[in-house]
Coordinates of C-alpha atoms in Angstrom, one line a residue:
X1 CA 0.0 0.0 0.0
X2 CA 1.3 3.2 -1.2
X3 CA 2.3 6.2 1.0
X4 CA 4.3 8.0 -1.5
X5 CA 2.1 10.5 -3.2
X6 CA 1.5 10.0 -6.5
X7 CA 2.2 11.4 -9.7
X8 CA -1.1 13.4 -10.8
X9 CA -1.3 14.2 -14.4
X10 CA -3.8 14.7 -17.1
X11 CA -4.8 11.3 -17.1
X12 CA -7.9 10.4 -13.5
X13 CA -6.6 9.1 -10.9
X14 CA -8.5 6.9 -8.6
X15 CA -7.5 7.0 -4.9
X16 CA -8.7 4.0 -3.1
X17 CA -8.8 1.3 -0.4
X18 CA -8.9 -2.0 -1.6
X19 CA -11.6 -2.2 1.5
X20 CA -13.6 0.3 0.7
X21 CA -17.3 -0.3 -1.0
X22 CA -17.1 3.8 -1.6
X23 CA -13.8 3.6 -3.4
X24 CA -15.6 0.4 -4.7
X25 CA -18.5 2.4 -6.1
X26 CA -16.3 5.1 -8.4
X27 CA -13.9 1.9 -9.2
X28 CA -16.9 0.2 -11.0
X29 CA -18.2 3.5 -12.4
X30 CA -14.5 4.2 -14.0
X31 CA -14.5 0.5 -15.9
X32 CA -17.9 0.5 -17.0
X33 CA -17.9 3.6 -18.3
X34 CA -14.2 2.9 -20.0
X35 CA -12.3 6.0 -18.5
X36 CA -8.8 5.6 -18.7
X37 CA -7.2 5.8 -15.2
X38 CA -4.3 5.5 -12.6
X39 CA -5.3 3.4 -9.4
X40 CA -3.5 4.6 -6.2
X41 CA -3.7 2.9 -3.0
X42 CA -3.4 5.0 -0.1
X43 CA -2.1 4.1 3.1
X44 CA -5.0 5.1 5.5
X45 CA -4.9 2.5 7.8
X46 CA -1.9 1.4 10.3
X47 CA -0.3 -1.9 8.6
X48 CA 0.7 -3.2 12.2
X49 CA -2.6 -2.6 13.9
X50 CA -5.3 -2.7 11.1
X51 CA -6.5 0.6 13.0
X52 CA -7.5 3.5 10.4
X53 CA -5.0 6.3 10.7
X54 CA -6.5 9.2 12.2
X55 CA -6.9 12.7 10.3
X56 CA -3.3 13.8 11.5
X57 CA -1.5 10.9 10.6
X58 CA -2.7 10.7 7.0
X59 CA -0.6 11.3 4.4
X60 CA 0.0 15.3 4.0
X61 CA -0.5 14.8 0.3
X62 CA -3.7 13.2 0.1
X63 CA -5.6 16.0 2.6
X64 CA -4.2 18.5 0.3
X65 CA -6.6 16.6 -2.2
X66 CA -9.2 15.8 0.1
X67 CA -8.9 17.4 3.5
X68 CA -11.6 14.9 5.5
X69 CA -9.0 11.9 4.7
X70 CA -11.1 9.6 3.0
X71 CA -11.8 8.0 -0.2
X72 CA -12.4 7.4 -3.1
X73 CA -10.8 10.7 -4.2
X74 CA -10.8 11.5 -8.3
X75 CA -7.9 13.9 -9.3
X76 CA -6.1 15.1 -12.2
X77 CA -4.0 18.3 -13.2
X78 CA -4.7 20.6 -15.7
X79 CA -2.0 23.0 -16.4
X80 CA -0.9 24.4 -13.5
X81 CA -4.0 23.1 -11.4
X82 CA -4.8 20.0 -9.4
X83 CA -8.0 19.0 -9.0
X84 CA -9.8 16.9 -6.8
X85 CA -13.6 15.5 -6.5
X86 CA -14.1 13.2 -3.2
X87 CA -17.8 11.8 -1.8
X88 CA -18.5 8.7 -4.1
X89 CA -22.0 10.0 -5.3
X90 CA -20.4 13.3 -6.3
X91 CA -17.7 11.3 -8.1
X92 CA -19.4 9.5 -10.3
X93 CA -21.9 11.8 -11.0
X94 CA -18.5 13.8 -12.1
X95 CA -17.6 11.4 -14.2
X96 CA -20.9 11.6 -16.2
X97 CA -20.0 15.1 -16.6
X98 CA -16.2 14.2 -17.6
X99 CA -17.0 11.5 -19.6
X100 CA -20.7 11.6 -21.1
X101 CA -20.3 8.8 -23.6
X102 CA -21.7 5.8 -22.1
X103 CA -24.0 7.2 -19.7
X104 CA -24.9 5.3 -16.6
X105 CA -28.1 7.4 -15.6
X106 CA -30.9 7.3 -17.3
X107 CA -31.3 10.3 -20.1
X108 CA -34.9 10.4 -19.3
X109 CA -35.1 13.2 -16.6
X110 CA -37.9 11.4 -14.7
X111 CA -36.1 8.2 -15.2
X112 CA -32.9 10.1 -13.5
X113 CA -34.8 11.6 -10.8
X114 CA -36.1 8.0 -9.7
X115 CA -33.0 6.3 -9.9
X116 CA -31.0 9.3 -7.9
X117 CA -34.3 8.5 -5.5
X118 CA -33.3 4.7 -4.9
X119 CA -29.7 5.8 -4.6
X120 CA -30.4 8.2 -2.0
X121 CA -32.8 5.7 -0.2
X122 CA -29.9 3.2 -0.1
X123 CA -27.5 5.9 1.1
X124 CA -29.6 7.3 4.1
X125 CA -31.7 3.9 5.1
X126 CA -29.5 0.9 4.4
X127 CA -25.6 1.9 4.4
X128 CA -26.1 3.2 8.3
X129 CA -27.2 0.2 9.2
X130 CA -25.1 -1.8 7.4
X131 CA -22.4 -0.6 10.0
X132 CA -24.7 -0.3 13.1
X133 CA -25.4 -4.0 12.8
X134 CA -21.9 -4.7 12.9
X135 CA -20.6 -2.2 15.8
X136 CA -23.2 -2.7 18.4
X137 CA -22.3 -5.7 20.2
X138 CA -25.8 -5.9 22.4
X139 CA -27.5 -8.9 21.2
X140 CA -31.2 -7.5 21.5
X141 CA -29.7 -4.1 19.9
X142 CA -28.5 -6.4 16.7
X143 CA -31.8 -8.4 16.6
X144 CA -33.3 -4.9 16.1
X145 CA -31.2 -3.3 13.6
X146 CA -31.3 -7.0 11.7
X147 CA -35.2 -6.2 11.5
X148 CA -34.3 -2.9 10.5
X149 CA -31.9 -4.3 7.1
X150 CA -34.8 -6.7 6.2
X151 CA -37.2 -4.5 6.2
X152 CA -34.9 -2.3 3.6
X153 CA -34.0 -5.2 1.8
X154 CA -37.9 -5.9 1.0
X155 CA -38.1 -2.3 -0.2
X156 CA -35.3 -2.8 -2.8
X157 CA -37.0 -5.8 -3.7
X158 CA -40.1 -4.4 -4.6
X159 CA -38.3 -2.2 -7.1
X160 CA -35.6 -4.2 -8.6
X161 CA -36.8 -5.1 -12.1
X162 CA -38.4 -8.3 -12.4
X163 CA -36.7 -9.4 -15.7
X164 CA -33.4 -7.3 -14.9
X165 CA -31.3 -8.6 -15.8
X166 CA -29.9 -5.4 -14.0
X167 CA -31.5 -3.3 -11.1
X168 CA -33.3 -1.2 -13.7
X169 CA -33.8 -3.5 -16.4
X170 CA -31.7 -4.1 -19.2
X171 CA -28.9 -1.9 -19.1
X172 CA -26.3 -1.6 -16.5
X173 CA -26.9 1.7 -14.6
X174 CA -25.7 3.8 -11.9
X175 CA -28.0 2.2 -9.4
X176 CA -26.2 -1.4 -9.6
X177 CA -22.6 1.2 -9.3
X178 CA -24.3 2.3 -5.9
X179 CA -25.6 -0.5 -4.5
X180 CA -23.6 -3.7 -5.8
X181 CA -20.7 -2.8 -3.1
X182 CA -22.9 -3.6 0.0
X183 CA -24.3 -6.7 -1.8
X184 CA -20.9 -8.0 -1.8
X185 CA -20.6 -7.8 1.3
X186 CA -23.7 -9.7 2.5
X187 CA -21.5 -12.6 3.4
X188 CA -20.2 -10.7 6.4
X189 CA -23.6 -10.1 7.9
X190 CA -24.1 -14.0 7.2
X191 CA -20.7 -14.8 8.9
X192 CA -20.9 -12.1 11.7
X193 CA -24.2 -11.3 12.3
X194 CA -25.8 -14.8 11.0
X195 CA -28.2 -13.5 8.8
X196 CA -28.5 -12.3 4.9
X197 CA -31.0 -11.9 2.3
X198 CA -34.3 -13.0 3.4
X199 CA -35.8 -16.1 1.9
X200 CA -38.8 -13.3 0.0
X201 CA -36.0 -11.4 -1.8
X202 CA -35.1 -13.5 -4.6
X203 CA -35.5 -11.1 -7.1
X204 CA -32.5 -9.2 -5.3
X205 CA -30.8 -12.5 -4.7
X206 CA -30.7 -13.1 -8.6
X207 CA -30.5 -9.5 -9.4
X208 CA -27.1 -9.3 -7.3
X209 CA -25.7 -12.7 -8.5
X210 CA -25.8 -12.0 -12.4
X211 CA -24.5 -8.0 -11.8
X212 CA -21.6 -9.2 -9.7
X213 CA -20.5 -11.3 -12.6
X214 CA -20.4 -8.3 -14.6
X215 CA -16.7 -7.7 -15.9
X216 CA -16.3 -4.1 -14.4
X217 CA -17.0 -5.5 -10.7
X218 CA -15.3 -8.2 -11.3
X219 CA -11.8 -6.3 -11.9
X220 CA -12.4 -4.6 -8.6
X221 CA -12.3 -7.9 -6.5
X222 CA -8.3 -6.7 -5.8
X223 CA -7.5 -7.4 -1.8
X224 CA -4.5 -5.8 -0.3
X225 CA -1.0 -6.1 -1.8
X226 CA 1.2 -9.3 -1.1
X227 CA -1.5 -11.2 0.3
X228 CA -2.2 -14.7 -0.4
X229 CA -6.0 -15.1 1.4
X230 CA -8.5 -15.0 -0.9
X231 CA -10.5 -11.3 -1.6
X232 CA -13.8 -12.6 0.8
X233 CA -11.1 -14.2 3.6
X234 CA -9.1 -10.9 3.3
X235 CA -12.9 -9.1 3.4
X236 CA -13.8 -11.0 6.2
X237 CA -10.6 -10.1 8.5
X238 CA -10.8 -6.8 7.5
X239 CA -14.6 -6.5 8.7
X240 CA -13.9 -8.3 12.1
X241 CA -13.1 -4.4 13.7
X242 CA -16.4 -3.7 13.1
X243 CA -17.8 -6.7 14.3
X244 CA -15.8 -6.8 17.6
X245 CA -16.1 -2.7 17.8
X246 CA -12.9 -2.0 17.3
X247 CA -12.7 -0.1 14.5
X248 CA -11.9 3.5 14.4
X249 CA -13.0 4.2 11.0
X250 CA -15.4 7.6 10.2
X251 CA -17.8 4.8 9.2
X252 CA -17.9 2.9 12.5
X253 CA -17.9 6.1 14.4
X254 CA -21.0 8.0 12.1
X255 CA -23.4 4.8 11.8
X256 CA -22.9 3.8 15.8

């Protein structure tokens, strides 16, 4: 994992954390939409206690770029000007501006405005509890937020297209970008938590399978560098801060 700071030139390039489903979100929305890019790992946590590095011991280079630490960040220099676009929503709706062949919203302004709607949903509804399932270690408190996920999960599944073979239909769009990250990671609500998608969701269940397969996740299934565990096993180790609360992350602090 890189703490050098990188070259920026004309050319995007992609901060990350091989971790991270936000990173993972503008990752996917890069390959699909064909962008030619640099990926940069950055060194935000500590390699010898898998705690995240706090604000002040992050690289001074990268909170020149992004000054609340965190990632994905996009940047590139033109002329005599860096810039930088950080938030993964705002990222990838940059790169629809940056980049408008192969669009991954809908044209169709009411089209848009309902897929930005699911997006948002996802973003305020299930990503916080995503985490708080995780963190709180009260059994009762788990059962709850568990209740909490299904119930979300059973909204998405109302919506999800019942042919797909993507969330909207046919065509691979910004929604699966968005939401495909989390789906990944069901596995670690199964292991941790011991529960997944429920048994009346198999429209998501299929939806996730077949988009998952898709070639521009797939090339984002990288885990850390010089590791021989497998990308879920290295997933998996990575999660067990949240599950034990241990982790020190922005994310495990907000969603508490």
């Amino acid at each position: 994992m890189a703490v050098e700071a990188p070259v920026i030139g004309r050319q995007l390039t992609l901060l990350s954390a091989w971790f991270c489903p936000f990173a993972q979100r503008t990752w996917i929305a890069l390959n699909e939409k064909g962008i030619k890019y640099t990926l940069h790992e950055v060194a935000i946590k500590n390699p010898k206690t898998g705690l995240w590095n706090q604000l002040d011991q992050k690289p001074k280079w990268f909170l020149k770029l992004n000054p609340l630490g965190k990632v994905p960040t996009l940047a590139c220099t033109e002329g005599v000007t860096t810039h930088s676009v950080y938030e993964s929503n705002i990222c990838n709706e940059f790169l629809e501006d940056y980049h408008p062949d192969h669009p991954l919203f809908s044209t169709q302004p009411f089209q848009k405005a309902w897929e930005r709607t699911i997006i948002d949903h996802f973003n305020s509804k299930f990503v916080p509890l995503f985490y708080r399932v995780l963190v709180r270690q009260d059994k009762g408190q788990q059962q709850e937020v568990a209740k909490e996920i299904q119930d979300q999960l059973r909204w998405l599944e109302q919506h999800v297209d019942s042919k797909g073979p993507y969330f909207m239909g046919q065509e691979f769009s910004m929604v699966d970008v968005a939401l495909l990250p989390w789906f990944i990671r069901i596995f670690i609500l199964e292991h941790y938590r011991g529960f997944g998608l429920p048994r009346d969701c198999q429209k998501l269940v299929a939806w996730s399978a077949r988009a998952t397969k898709r070639q521009s996740v797939q090339d984002t299934f990288i885990g850390a560098e010089g590791t021989k565990a497998s990308y879920e096993d290295q997933l998996l180790e990575h999660y067990s801060r949240y599950a034990d609360a241990s982790a020190n992350s922005t994310s495990a602090r907000d969603f508490r």
